[in-house]
Amino acid sequence: MSTDDPLRQATRQLARFPGIGERTAARLAWWLLRQAPEVSEEIAAAILHLRQGMTECSRCANIAAADPCPTCGDPSRDTGIVCVVERPQDVAAIEASGAFRGRYHVLHGAISPLDGIGPDALRIRPLLARVEQGEVKELVLATDPDVEGDATALYLAALLKGTGVRVTRLAHGISVGTEIEYADKSSVARAMEHRREV
Amino acid sequence: MVGHVDYGERDRIVRLLCPDHGRISALARGARGSTRRFAGALDLGNRVEAMLRPGAGELWHLQEASLLRGVEGLRSDLGRLSLMAYACELCAALAREHHPEPRLFGLLDTALLLLDATSEPPAAAFRVGLEAKALTFAGLTPALDRCAVCAEALEGEALAFWGERGGACHARCAPGAPLVEPAWLRAIEEARRTPLRELIDRPLPAGPAWALAEMAEAMLGKGLRSRHLLASLETPPRPVTSPP
């Protein structure tokens, strides 16, 4: 087979997907060959449309098919409470919980000292602009409970100090369904620190 | 734990600094996908007991890691958290791979213990003392009493600091290098020799704040990324104006 062989070309391209190795890519390429031609066409069209059809919401920086995104465009949602997340995928995870009826703001990353990612690389200015407009009463910082997420939350909390906006952070601790005996030290320590009255 | 980089969808390559083996990189399979696999042990600054097995090439495989001591205390303060990240990066960068580094390990361990225990970010002498000690333990002791260029004593004339040449020097030997006062050089040498715990609240005379970091970067041939966040915190972020 020459290097221009379509099968090898498809395998090389499919192997660019995260989590897809060379062998899996080859298996997918062979599978595509066995399908009706429309299957390949539909998949190719969907991939092309993904980039063309999705955009960044000018209010919350989430990635959606429309601007404003469905959450920002929904008048029934509470505009006074904004949940700040690192990635668009985090919005989907919180929405799936059904526990939040406010709006979102996506930072598109977290402050990462070792990677040289500082506050300027994140969508922090648009968030501050939303706060300055005066509609936001509470910011829920839903950054990851790791060093980068902590650094980002602390930075935002320092920025918003004295504004009168309530700044909260998602609780951390023992996962639901876990037995305390098997929980790790960090989670138990955080759960103890953030205990609440019942 | 002195660093990590995500690898694929579920794995992570972690960087460890060990007293007996220096800097080690290891593949932690499932570290991103599972909360149980390494259960919070792989966060930056954690002291862990790690079980490793040789992998392909330089990369080890992390079999198990149990947390011995975390740095939960400092994670509620951005200044101390940023300094922790900087200390990890500096000590790891100066450590050799697969070679005993008990002094650099001990220095980092002490620094993290102190940062975790204090309630405020430490004074400038703490960071400078850490840098001077780390350079010394890596065999790169900064020249502070003799000229790094001509090796003559630094007395009675204008002085400068030229990190690329290894420390202080006569201004005439290093045209263009930042000028420094003898009192600043003495304070750096004192910080180098003083235990870190005694530097927590010690001020420093005015001088080039990042001279030793720049020297480390010149010796390593690469930048220390975490120092930019640390430096940016010296100028507090502009607070948001109150909503109407």
mmCIF file of C-alpha atoms in Angstrom, chain B residues 51-192:
data_model
loop_
_atom_site.group_PDB
_atom_site.id
_atom_site.type_symbol
_atom_site.label_atom_id
_atom_site.label_comp_id
_atom_site.label_asym_id
_atom_site.label_seq_id
_atom_site.Cartn_x
_atom_site.Cartn_y
_atom_site.Cartn_z
ATOM 1 C CA MET B 51 5.358 2.343 44.597
ATOM 2 C CA LEU B 52 6.911 2.427 41.129
ATOM 3 C CA ARG B 53 7.942 -0.140 38.600
ATOM 4 C CA PRO B 54 10.247 0.417 35.640
ATOM 5 C CA GLY B 55 8.500 1.269 32.388
ATOM 6 C CA ALA B 56 9.672 1.805 28.859
ATOM 7 C CA GLY B 57 12.611 4.226 28.616
ATOM 8 C CA GLU B 58 12.897 6.929 31.276
ATOM 9 C CA LEU B 59 9.251 6.746 32.297
ATOM 10 C CA TRP B 60 8.311 4.719 35.387
ATOM 11 C CA HIS B 61 4.862 3.322 36.141
ATOM 12 C CA LEU B 62 3.186 4.523 39.309
ATOM 13 C CA GLN B 63 1.554 1.474 40.861
ATOM 14 C CA GLU B 64 0.369 2.990 44.140
ATOM 15 C CA ALA B 65 0.618 6.313 45.919
ATOM 16 C CA SER B 66 -0.566 6.942 49.431
ATOM 17 C CA LEU B 67 -0.725 10.398 50.923
ATOM 18 C CA LEU B 68 1.660 10.977 53.836
ATOM 19 C CA ARG B 69 1.149 14.729 54.182
ATOM 20 C CA GLY B 70 -0.942 17.162 52.162
ATOM 21 C CA VAL B 71 -0.752 20.928 51.940
ATOM 22 C CA GLU B 72 -4.403 21.663 52.690
ATOM 23 C CA GLY B 73 -3.541 24.629 54.916
ATOM 24 C CA LEU B 74 -1.849 26.727 52.250
ATOM 25 C CA ARG B 75 -4.522 26.036 49.646
ATOM 26 C CA SER B 76 -6.717 28.721 51.151
ATOM 27 C CA ASP B 77 -4.172 31.467 50.379
ATOM 28 C CA LEU B 78 -3.187 32.382 46.817
ATOM 29 C CA GLY B 79 0.175 33.875 47.831
ATOM 30 C CA ARG B 80 1.306 30.763 49.701
ATOM 31 C CA LEU B 81 -0.156 28.458 47.055
ATOM 32 C CA SER B 82 1.774 30.248 44.295
ATOM 33 C CA LEU B 83 4.978 30.136 46.347
ATOM 34 C CA MET B 84 4.436 26.412 46.910
ATOM 35 C CA ALA B 85 4.133 25.860 43.152
ATOM 36 C CA TYR B 86 7.282 27.917 42.582
ATOM 37 C CA ALA B 87 9.229 25.985 45.244
ATOM 38 C CA CYS B 88 8.181 22.681 43.643
ATOM 39 C CA GLU B 89 9.179 23.832 40.166
ATOM 40 C CA LEU B 90 12.507 25.333 41.280
ATOM 41 C CA CYS B 91 13.662 22.335 43.334
ATOM 42 C CA ALA B 92 12.506 19.839 40.708
ATOM 43 C CA ALA B 93 14.192 21.740 37.889
ATOM 44 C CA LEU B 94 17.506 21.898 39.768
ATOM 45 C CA ALA B 95 17.381 18.222 40.801
ATOM 46 C CA ARG B 96 19.048 15.596 38.681
ATOM 47 C CA GLU B 97 17.079 12.675 37.290
ATOM 48 C CA HIS B 98 17.632 9.251 38.864
ATOM 49 C CA HIS B 99 20.332 10.551 41.217
ATOM 50 C CA PRO B 100 20.085 11.004 45.001
ATOM 51 C CA GLU B 101 19.003 14.544 45.930
ATOM 52 C CA PRO B 102 18.464 14.414 49.710
ATOM 53 C CA ARG B 103 19.322 18.086 50.275
ATOM 54 C CA LEU B 104 16.984 19.463 47.611
ATOM 55 C CA PHE B 105 14.273 17.083 48.809
ATOM 56 C CA GLY B 106 14.801 18.181 52.421
ATOM 57 C CA LEU B 107 14.742 21.854 51.415
ATOM 58 C CA LEU B 108 11.463 21.493 49.532
ATOM 59 C CA ASP B 109 9.931 19.385 52.292
ATOM 60 C CA THR B 110 10.826 22.023 54.902
ATOM 61 C CA ALA B 111 9.590 24.882 52.705
ATOM 62 C CA LEU B 112 6.209 23.189 52.131
ATOM 63 C CA LEU B 113 5.837 22.331 55.808
ATOM 64 C CA LEU B 114 6.477 25.960 56.783
ATOM 65 C CA LEU B 115 4.215 27.387 54.064
ATOM 66 C CA ASP B 116 1.419 25.059 55.128
ATOM 67 C CA ALA B 117 1.783 26.020 58.771
ATOM 68 C CA THR B 118 1.922 29.819 58.452
ATOM 69 C CA SER B 119 -1.186 31.925 58.080
ATOM 70 C CA GLU B 120 0.272 34.703 55.885
ATOM 71 C CA PRO B 121 2.576 34.661 52.842
ATOM 72 C CA PRO B 122 6.170 34.791 54.142
ATOM 73 C CA ALA B 123 8.473 37.796 53.748
ATOM 74 C CA ALA B 124 10.745 38.211 50.706
ATOM 75 C CA ALA B 125 13.782 36.696 52.476
ATOM 76 C CA PHE B 126 11.993 33.320 52.568
ATOM 77 C CA ARG B 127 11.800 33.013 48.778
ATOM 78 C CA VAL B 128 15.287 34.401 48.229
ATOM 79 C CA GLY B 129 16.687 32.078 50.925
ATOM 80 C CA LEU B 130 14.942 29.157 49.225
ATOM 81 C CA GLU B 131 16.443 30.128 45.850
ATOM 82 C CA ALA B 132 19.951 30.592 47.272
ATOM 83 C CA LYS B 133 19.844 27.268 49.120
ATOM 84 C CA ALA B 134 18.391 25.405 46.125
ATOM 85 C CA LEU B 135 21.150 26.759 43.871
ATOM 86 C CA THR B 136 23.757 25.810 46.481
ATOM 87 C CA PHE B 137 22.403 22.260 46.888
ATOM 88 C CA ALA B 138 22.455 21.880 43.108
ATOM 89 C CA GLY B 139 26.150 22.788 43.077
ATOM 90 C CA LEU B 140 25.512 26.278 41.684
ATOM 91 C CA THR B 141 26.316 28.413 44.753
ATOM 92 C CA PRO B 142 25.901 32.057 43.741
ATOM 93 C CA ALA B 143 29.078 34.150 44.016
ATOM 94 C CA LEU B 144 28.336 36.777 46.670
ATOM 95 C CA ASP B 145 31.729 37.870 48.087
ATOM 96 C CA ARG B 146 34.006 37.459 45.065
ATOM 97 C CA CYS B 147 33.468 38.691 41.534
ATOM 98 C CA ALA B 148 31.896 35.961 39.371
ATOM 99 C CA VAL B 149 33.880 37.309 36.394
ATOM 100 C CA CYS B 150 37.381 38.220 37.669
ATOM 101 C CA ALA B 151 37.296 36.337 41.036
ATOM 102 C CA GLU B 152 38.642 39.372 42.925
ATOM 103 C CA ALA B 153 37.087 40.474 46.235
ATOM 104 C CA LEU B 154 33.978 42.660 45.918
ATOM 105 C CA GLU B 155 35.077 45.735 47.831
ATOM 106 C CA GLY B 156 35.151 49.484 47.415
ATOM 107 C CA GLU B 157 33.498 49.922 44.015
ATOM 108 C CA ALA B 158 30.160 49.709 42.214
ATOM 109 C CA LEU B 159 28.709 46.185 42.132
ATOM 110 C CA ALA B 160 26.293 44.340 39.874
ATOM 111 C CA PHE B 161 24.583 40.920 39.706
ATOM 112 C CA TRP B 162 25.055 38.837 36.583
ATOM 113 C CA GLY B 163 23.127 35.596 36.937
ATOM 114 C CA GLU B 164 24.401 34.083 33.710
ATOM 115 C CA ARG B 165 27.973 34.314 35.028
ATOM 116 C CA GLY B 166 27.067 32.923 38.438
ATOM 117 C CA GLY B 167 26.433 35.844 40.789
ATOM 118 C CA ALA B 168 27.748 39.198 41.938
ATOM 119 C CA CYS B 169 30.507 41.006 40.097
ATOM 120 C CA HIS B 170 32.157 44.389 39.716
ATOM 121 C CA ALA B 171 30.011 46.736 37.658
ATOM 122 C CA ARG B 172 33.039 47.254 35.389
ATOM 123 C CA CYS B 173 33.197 43.480 34.771
ATOM 124 C CA ALA B 174 29.525 43.249 33.778
ATOM 125 C CA PRO B 175 28.400 46.284 31.797
ATOM 126 C CA GLY B 176 24.602 46.365 31.611
ATOM 127 C CA ALA B 177 23.981 43.999 34.554
ATOM 128 C CA PRO B 178 21.664 45.405 37.292
ATOM 129 C CA LEU B 179 23.558 47.316 39.982
ATOM 130 C CA VAL B 180 23.276 46.082 43.573
ATOM 131 C CA GLU B 181 24.192 47.411 46.996
ATOM 132 C CA PRO B 182 26.670 45.563 49.251
ATOM 133 C CA ALA B 183 23.925 45.397 51.924
ATOM 134 C CA TRP B 184 21.696 43.454 49.504
ATOM 135 C CA LEU B 185 24.487 40.965 48.756
ATOM 136 C CA ARG B 186 25.137 40.502 52.496
ATOM 137 C CA ALA B 187 21.413 39.890 53.090
ATOM 138 C CA ILE B 188 21.329 37.266 50.313
ATOM 139 C CA GLU B 189 24.345 35.480 51.779
ATOM 140 C CA GLU B 190 22.760 35.592 55.227
ATOM 141 C CA ALA B 191 19.488 34.203 53.845
ATOM 142 C CA ARG B 192 21.478 31.426 52.146
#
